[in-house]
Amino acid sequence: MRLVRSRRDLAQALTKLDGPQGIGLVPTMGFFHAGHVSLMERAVKDGASVLSVFVNPLQFGEGEDYERYPRDPDRDLRIAEEAGIDLVYMPPAADVFPPDFSTSVTVADLSALYCGHFRPGHFEGVTTVLARLFGLIKPQRAYFGQKDYQQSAIVRRMVTDLALAIDIEVLPTIREDSGLAMSSRNVYLTEAQRQAAPFFHQALSDTERDMLAGERDGAKLLAKLERRLKKIPGFKPQYWALADAKNLQPKATAVEGDVLLAAGHFGATRLIDNCVLGESAKSGPGAIKRP
Ligand code: PAF
């Protein structure tokens, strides 16, 4: 595995990497968990693999956790090596965004919904850094986790709109045995919050079950979901929605394949999760667990 920290070394290392399948990029902010590893392993399986590790300042709002976002570069490098990654780009902020950087990329509409409503500028930060990384690395494939459902939909829209020849691969959410979606931010949770956090996924799964049992009325499903989320000890739900899986528009009537999206806080820690209706029924009880 080769590690580079500058655009110049990256460009040079890439000339040696390109193979018949092209390059697969796993863009990350580090502090890996099993969800990241599943993306890396898939990228490695598909061909030459590049991993970017960069805590992107543009996607954090005022008062958010940019400074204290968990970081452990040495551990990340060991994990990447074990996963078989070919090349790691782990730059300082000024290498990705030089002082004269003046472009921003916005996917209108989609970026204003749900998480975007509560985190203004967040998705613009995500799409701007990804456009930059795509330009620097020129991957044929890029890998994302389904936990960030809205992010993946926005990235797909950007790639289509800008006619970028990149396949966006979205892999299933990896969950702890309790059902809690893996997230770098789970380290912020206190013991009591950790005990309660699995009920978040449970609330979504129970609402999916209601839908599969025949309840198709979106307002009724969301009222049940709201009640369940509000019962979770110490949890402050922020939004809960039923949306079309592709364009993320709110739905009044649920069909299989639609997605329940939700976010909320345990204290200062914000968690998101989602559930594609009918998906966990296909993959069995408890959905995807840690390998
Ligand atoms: O999902 C993330 O970790 C980030 O939003 C990403 C895609 C690496 C962009 O900084």
PDB file of N, CA and C in Angstrom, residues 38-87:
ATOM      1  N   SER A  38     -16.134  -2.537   4.710  1.00  0.00           N
ATOM      2  CA  SER A  38     -16.920  -3.220   3.661  1.00  0.00           C
ATOM      3  C   SER A  38     -16.769  -2.474   2.329  1.00  0.00           C
ATOM      4  N   LEU A  39     -16.683  -1.137   2.380  1.00  0.00           N
ATOM      5  CA  LEU A  39     -16.490  -0.366   1.136  1.00  0.00           C
ATOM      6  C   LEU A  39     -15.098  -0.637   0.561  1.00  0.00           C
ATOM      7  N   MET A  40     -14.113  -0.654   1.447  1.00  0.00           N
ATOM      8  CA  MET A  40     -12.728  -0.895   0.987  1.00  0.00           C
ATOM      9  C   MET A  40     -12.614  -2.274   0.354  1.00  0.00           C
ATOM     10  N   GLU A  41     -13.181  -3.277   1.033  1.00  0.00           N
ATOM     11  CA  GLU A  41     -13.044  -4.648   0.516  1.00  0.00           C
ATOM     12  C   GLU A  41     -13.700  -4.780  -0.859  1.00  0.00           C
ATOM     13  N   ARG A  42     -14.810  -4.096  -1.022  1.00  0.00           N
ATOM     14  CA  ARG A  42     -15.488  -4.162  -2.318  1.00  0.00           C
ATOM     15  C   ARG A  42     -14.653  -3.445  -3.407  1.00  0.00           C
ATOM     16  N   ALA A  43     -14.075  -2.299  -3.051  1.00  0.00           N
ATOM     17  CA  ALA A  43     -13.246  -1.564  -4.014  1.00  0.00           C
ATOM     18  C   ALA A  43     -12.043  -2.414  -4.431  1.00  0.00           C
ATOM     19  N   VAL A  44     -11.451  -3.101  -3.453  1.00  0.00           N
ATOM     20  CA  VAL A  44     -10.278  -3.936  -3.730  1.00  0.00           C
ATOM     21  C   VAL A  44     -10.676  -5.085  -4.659  1.00  0.00           C
ATOM     22  N   LYS A  45     -11.837  -5.660  -4.401  1.00  0.00           N
ATOM     23  CA  LYS A  45     -12.329  -6.773  -5.224  1.00  0.00           C
ATOM     24  C   LYS A  45     -12.561  -6.322  -6.673  1.00  0.00           C
ATOM     25  N   ASP A  46     -12.987  -5.068  -6.831  1.00  0.00           N
ATOM     26  CA  ASP A  46     -13.378  -4.585  -8.162  1.00  0.00           C
ATOM     27  C   ASP A  46     -12.203  -4.114  -9.021  1.00  0.00           C
ATOM     28  N   GLY A  47     -11.005  -3.937  -8.437  1.00  0.00           N
ATOM     29  CA  GLY A  47      -9.867  -3.465  -9.248  1.00  0.00           C
ATOM     30  C   GLY A  47      -8.929  -2.606  -8.424  1.00  0.00           C
ATOM     31  N   ALA A  48      -8.198  -1.709  -9.101  1.00  0.00           N
ATOM     32  CA  ALA A  48      -7.267  -0.832  -8.385  1.00  0.00           C
ATOM     33  C   ALA A  48      -8.059   0.068  -7.432  1.00  0.00           C
ATOM     34  N   SER A  49      -7.505   0.249  -6.210  1.00  0.00           N
ATOM     35  CA  SER A  49      -8.301   0.943  -5.189  1.00  0.00           C
ATOM     36  C   SER A  49      -7.544   2.118  -4.585  1.00  0.00           C
ATOM     37  N   VAL A  50      -8.260   3.237  -4.478  1.00  0.00           N
ATOM     38  CA  VAL A  50      -7.716   4.430  -3.825  1.00  0.00           C
ATOM     39  C   VAL A  50      -8.653   4.793  -2.683  1.00  0.00           C
ATOM     40  N   LEU A  51      -8.053   5.121  -1.543  1.00  0.00           N
ATOM     41  CA  LEU A  51      -8.813   5.530  -0.367  1.00  0.00           C
ATOM     42  C   LEU A  51      -8.415   6.959  -0.047  1.00  0.00           C
ATOM     43  N   SER A  52      -9.393   7.856   0.103  1.00  0.00           N
ATOM     44  CA  SER A  52      -9.044   9.196   0.584  1.00  0.00           C
ATOM     45  C   SER A  52      -9.498   9.317   2.031  1.00  0.00           C
ATOM     46  N   VAL A  53      -8.640   9.892   2.847  1.00  0.00           N
ATOM     47  CA  VAL A  53      -8.941  10.105   4.273  1.00  0.00           C
ATOM     48  C   VAL A  53      -8.771  11.591   4.513  1.00  0.00           C
ATOM     49  N   PHE A  54      -9.906  12.273   4.661  1.00  0.00           N
ATOM     50  CA  PHE A  54      -9.846  13.737   4.747  1.00  0.00           C
ATOM     51  C   PHE A  54     -11.082  14.235   5.474  1.00  0.00           C
ATOM     52  N   VAL A  55     -10.876  14.837   6.637  1.00  0.00           N
ATOM     53  CA  VAL A  55     -12.003  15.428   7.371  1.00  0.00           C
ATOM     54  C   VAL A  55     -12.263  16.782   6.714  1.00  0.00           C
ATOM     55  N   ASN A  56     -13.334  16.824   5.956  1.00  0.00           N
ATOM     56  CA  ASN A  56     -13.598  17.943   5.043  1.00  0.00           C
ATOM     57  C   ASN A  56     -14.232  19.128   5.784  1.00  0.00           C
ATOM     58  N   PRO A  57     -13.479  20.212   5.974  1.00  0.00           N
ATOM     59  CA  PRO A  57     -14.036  21.320   6.769  1.00  0.00           C
ATOM     60  C   PRO A  57     -15.296  21.914   6.150  1.00  0.00           C
ATOM     61  N   LEU A  58     -15.439  21.823   4.822  1.00  0.00           N
ATOM     62  CA  LEU A  58     -16.577  22.468   4.152  1.00  0.00           C
ATOM     63  C   LEU A  58     -17.928  21.878   4.543  1.00  0.00           C
ATOM     64  N   GLN A  59     -17.935  20.635   5.010  1.00  0.00           N
ATOM     65  CA  GLN A  59     -19.236  20.015   5.266  1.00  0.00           C
ATOM     66  C   GLN A  59     -19.677  20.120   6.722  1.00  0.00           C
ATOM     67  N   PHE A  60     -18.903  20.848   7.529  1.00  0.00           N
ATOM     68  CA  PHE A  60     -19.282  21.069   8.926  1.00  0.00           C
ATOM     69  C   PHE A  60     -19.795  22.490   9.064  1.00  0.00           C
ATOM     70  N   GLY A  61     -20.925  22.630   9.719  1.00  0.00           N
ATOM     71  CA  GLY A  61     -21.476  23.965   9.953  1.00  0.00           C
ATOM     72  C   GLY A  61     -20.850  24.593  11.178  1.00  0.00           C
ATOM     73  N   GLU A  62     -21.188  25.853  11.343  1.00  0.00           N
ATOM     74  CA  GLU A  62     -20.774  26.596  12.539  1.00  0.00           C
ATOM     75  C   GLU A  62     -21.241  25.843  13.781  1.00  0.00           C
ATOM     76  N   GLY A  63     -20.338  25.675  14.759  1.00  0.00           N
ATOM     77  CA  GLY A  63     -20.724  25.017  16.014  1.00  0.00           C
ATOM     78  C   GLY A  63     -20.837  23.499  15.897  1.00  0.00           C
ATOM     79  N   GLU A  64     -20.572  22.938  14.721  1.00  0.00           N
ATOM     80  CA  GLU A  64     -20.583  21.471  14.603  1.00  0.00           C
ATOM     81  C   GLU A  64     -19.220  20.928  15.044  1.00  0.00           C
ATOM     82  N   ASP A  65     -19.029  19.596  14.845  1.00  0.00           N
ATOM     83  CA  ASP A  65     -17.909  18.919  15.499  1.00  0.00           C
ATOM     84  C   ASP A  65     -16.642  18.783  14.650  1.00  0.00           C
ATOM     85  N   TYR A  66     -16.361  19.751  13.762  1.00  0.00           N
ATOM     86  CA  TYR A  66     -15.163  19.616  12.913  1.00  0.00           C
ATOM     87  C   TYR A  66     -13.896  19.408  13.752  1.00  0.00           C
ATOM     88  N   GLU A  67     -13.709  20.263  14.761  1.00  0.00           N
ATOM     89  CA  GLU A  67     -12.475  20.200  15.560  1.00  0.00           C
ATOM     90  C   GLU A  67     -12.369  18.880  16.317  1.00  0.00           C
ATOM     91  N   ARG A  68     -13.502  18.440  16.862  1.00  0.00           N
ATOM     92  CA  ARG A  68     -13.403  17.250  17.722  1.00  0.00           C
ATOM     93  C   ARG A  68     -13.812  15.968  16.995  1.00  0.00           C
ATOM     94  N   TYR A  69     -14.039  16.063  15.661  1.00  0.00           N
ATOM     95  CA  TYR A  69     -14.388  14.854  14.904  1.00  0.00           C
ATOM     96  C   TYR A  69     -13.304  13.807  15.171  1.00  0.00           C
ATOM     97  N   PRO A  70     -13.687  12.546  15.488  1.00  0.00           N
ATOM     98  CA  PRO A  70     -12.651  11.576  15.905  1.00  0.00           C
ATOM     99  C   PRO A  70     -11.654  11.267  14.778  1.00  0.00           C
ATOM    100  N   ARG A  71     -10.393  11.230  15.137  1.00  0.00           N
ATOM    101  CA  ARG A  71      -9.330  10.970  14.149  1.00  0.00           C
ATOM    102  C   ARG A  71      -8.357   9.951  14.732  1.00  0.00           C
ATOM    103  N   ASP A  72      -7.926   8.999  13.921  1.00  0.00           N
ATOM    104  CA  ASP A  72      -6.880   8.047  14.339  1.00  0.00           C
ATOM    105  C   ASP A  72      -6.175   7.546  13.084  1.00  0.00           C
ATOM    106  N   PRO A  73      -5.325   8.415  12.486  1.00  0.00           N
ATOM    107  CA  PRO A  73      -4.732   8.087  11.186  1.00  0.00           C
ATOM    108  C   PRO A  73      -3.898   6.808  11.193  1.00  0.00           C
ATOM    109  N   ASP A  74      -3.169   6.533  12.298  1.00  0.00           N
ATOM    110  CA  ASP A  74      -2.309   5.335  12.294  1.00  0.00           C
ATOM    111  C   ASP A  74      -3.156   4.066  12.231  1.00  0.00           C
ATOM    112  N   ARG A  75      -4.201   4.066  13.028  1.00  0.00           N
ATOM    113  CA  ARG A  75      -5.103   2.905  13.011  1.00  0.00           C
ATOM    114  C   ARG A  75      -5.769   2.789  11.636  1.00  0.00           C
ATOM    115  N   ASP A  76      -6.182   3.922  11.077  1.00  0.00           N
ATOM    116  CA  ASP A  76      -6.835   3.906   9.754  1.00  0.00           C
ATOM    117  C   ASP A  76      -5.908   3.282   8.709  1.00  0.00           C
ATOM    118  N   LEU A  77      -4.629   3.647   8.767  1.00  0.00           N
ATOM    119  CA  LEU A  77      -3.689   3.120   7.765  1.00  0.00           C
ATOM    120  C   LEU A  77      -3.525   1.605   7.918  1.00  0.00           C
ATOM    121  N   ARG A  78      -3.490   1.145   9.163  1.00  0.00           N
ATOM    122  CA  ARG A  78      -3.373  -0.314   9.384  1.00  0.00           C
ATOM    123  C   ARG A  78      -4.590  -1.030   8.809  1.00  0.00           C
ATOM    124  N   ILE A  79      -5.760  -0.462   9.027  1.00  0.00           N
ATOM    125  CA  ILE A  79      -6.999  -1.099   8.547  1.00  0.00           C
ATOM    126  C   ILE A  79      -7.029  -1.094   7.012  1.00  0.00           C
ATOM    127  N   ALA A  80      -6.615   0.017   6.428  1.00  0.00           N
ATOM    128  CA  ALA A  80      -6.620   0.115   4.962  1.00  0.00           C
ATOM    129  C   ALA A  80      -5.667  -0.907   4.353  1.00  0.00           C
ATOM    130  N   GLU A  81      -4.525  -1.055   4.982  1.00  0.00           N
ATOM    131  CA  GLU A  81      -3.528  -2.018   4.492  1.00  0.00           C
ATOM    132  C   GLU A  81      -4.091  -3.435   4.564  1.00  0.00           C
ATOM    133  N   GLU A  82      -4.708  -3.753   5.700  1.00  0.00           N
ATOM    134  CA  GLU A  82      -5.304  -5.083   5.869  1.00  0.00           C
ATOM    135  C   GLU A  82      -6.390  -5.352   4.834  1.00  0.00           C
ATOM    136  N   ALA A  83      -7.129  -4.301   4.471  1.00  0.00           N
ATOM    137  CA  ALA A  83      -8.216  -4.476   3.498  1.00  0.00           C
ATOM    138  C   ALA A  83      -7.666  -4.623   2.076  1.00  0.00           C
ATOM    139  N   GLY A  84      -6.380  -4.325   1.891  1.00  0.00           N
ATOM    140  CA  GLY A  84      -5.759  -4.517   0.578  1.00  0.00           C
ATOM    141  C   GLY A  84      -5.797  -3.295  -0.323  1.00  0.00           C
ATOM    142  N   ILE A  85      -6.045  -2.118   0.257  1.00  0.00           N
ATOM    143  CA  ILE A  85      -6.084  -0.862  -0.521  1.00  0.00           C
ATOM    144  C   ILE A  85      -4.718  -0.614  -1.180  1.00  0.00           C
ATOM    145  N   ASP A  86      -4.739  -0.134  -2.426  1.00  0.00           N
ATOM    146  CA  ASP A  86      -3.479   0.105  -3.143  1.00  0.00           C
ATOM    147  C   ASP A  86      -2.851   1.443  -2.781  1.00  0.00           C
ATOM    148  N   LEU A  87      -3.693   2.488  -2.690  1.00  0.00           N
ATOM    149  CA  LEU A  87      -3.133   3.839  -2.540  1.00  0.00           C
ATOM    150  C   LEU A  87      -4.014   4.645  -1.598  1.00  0.00           C
TER     151      LEU A  87
END
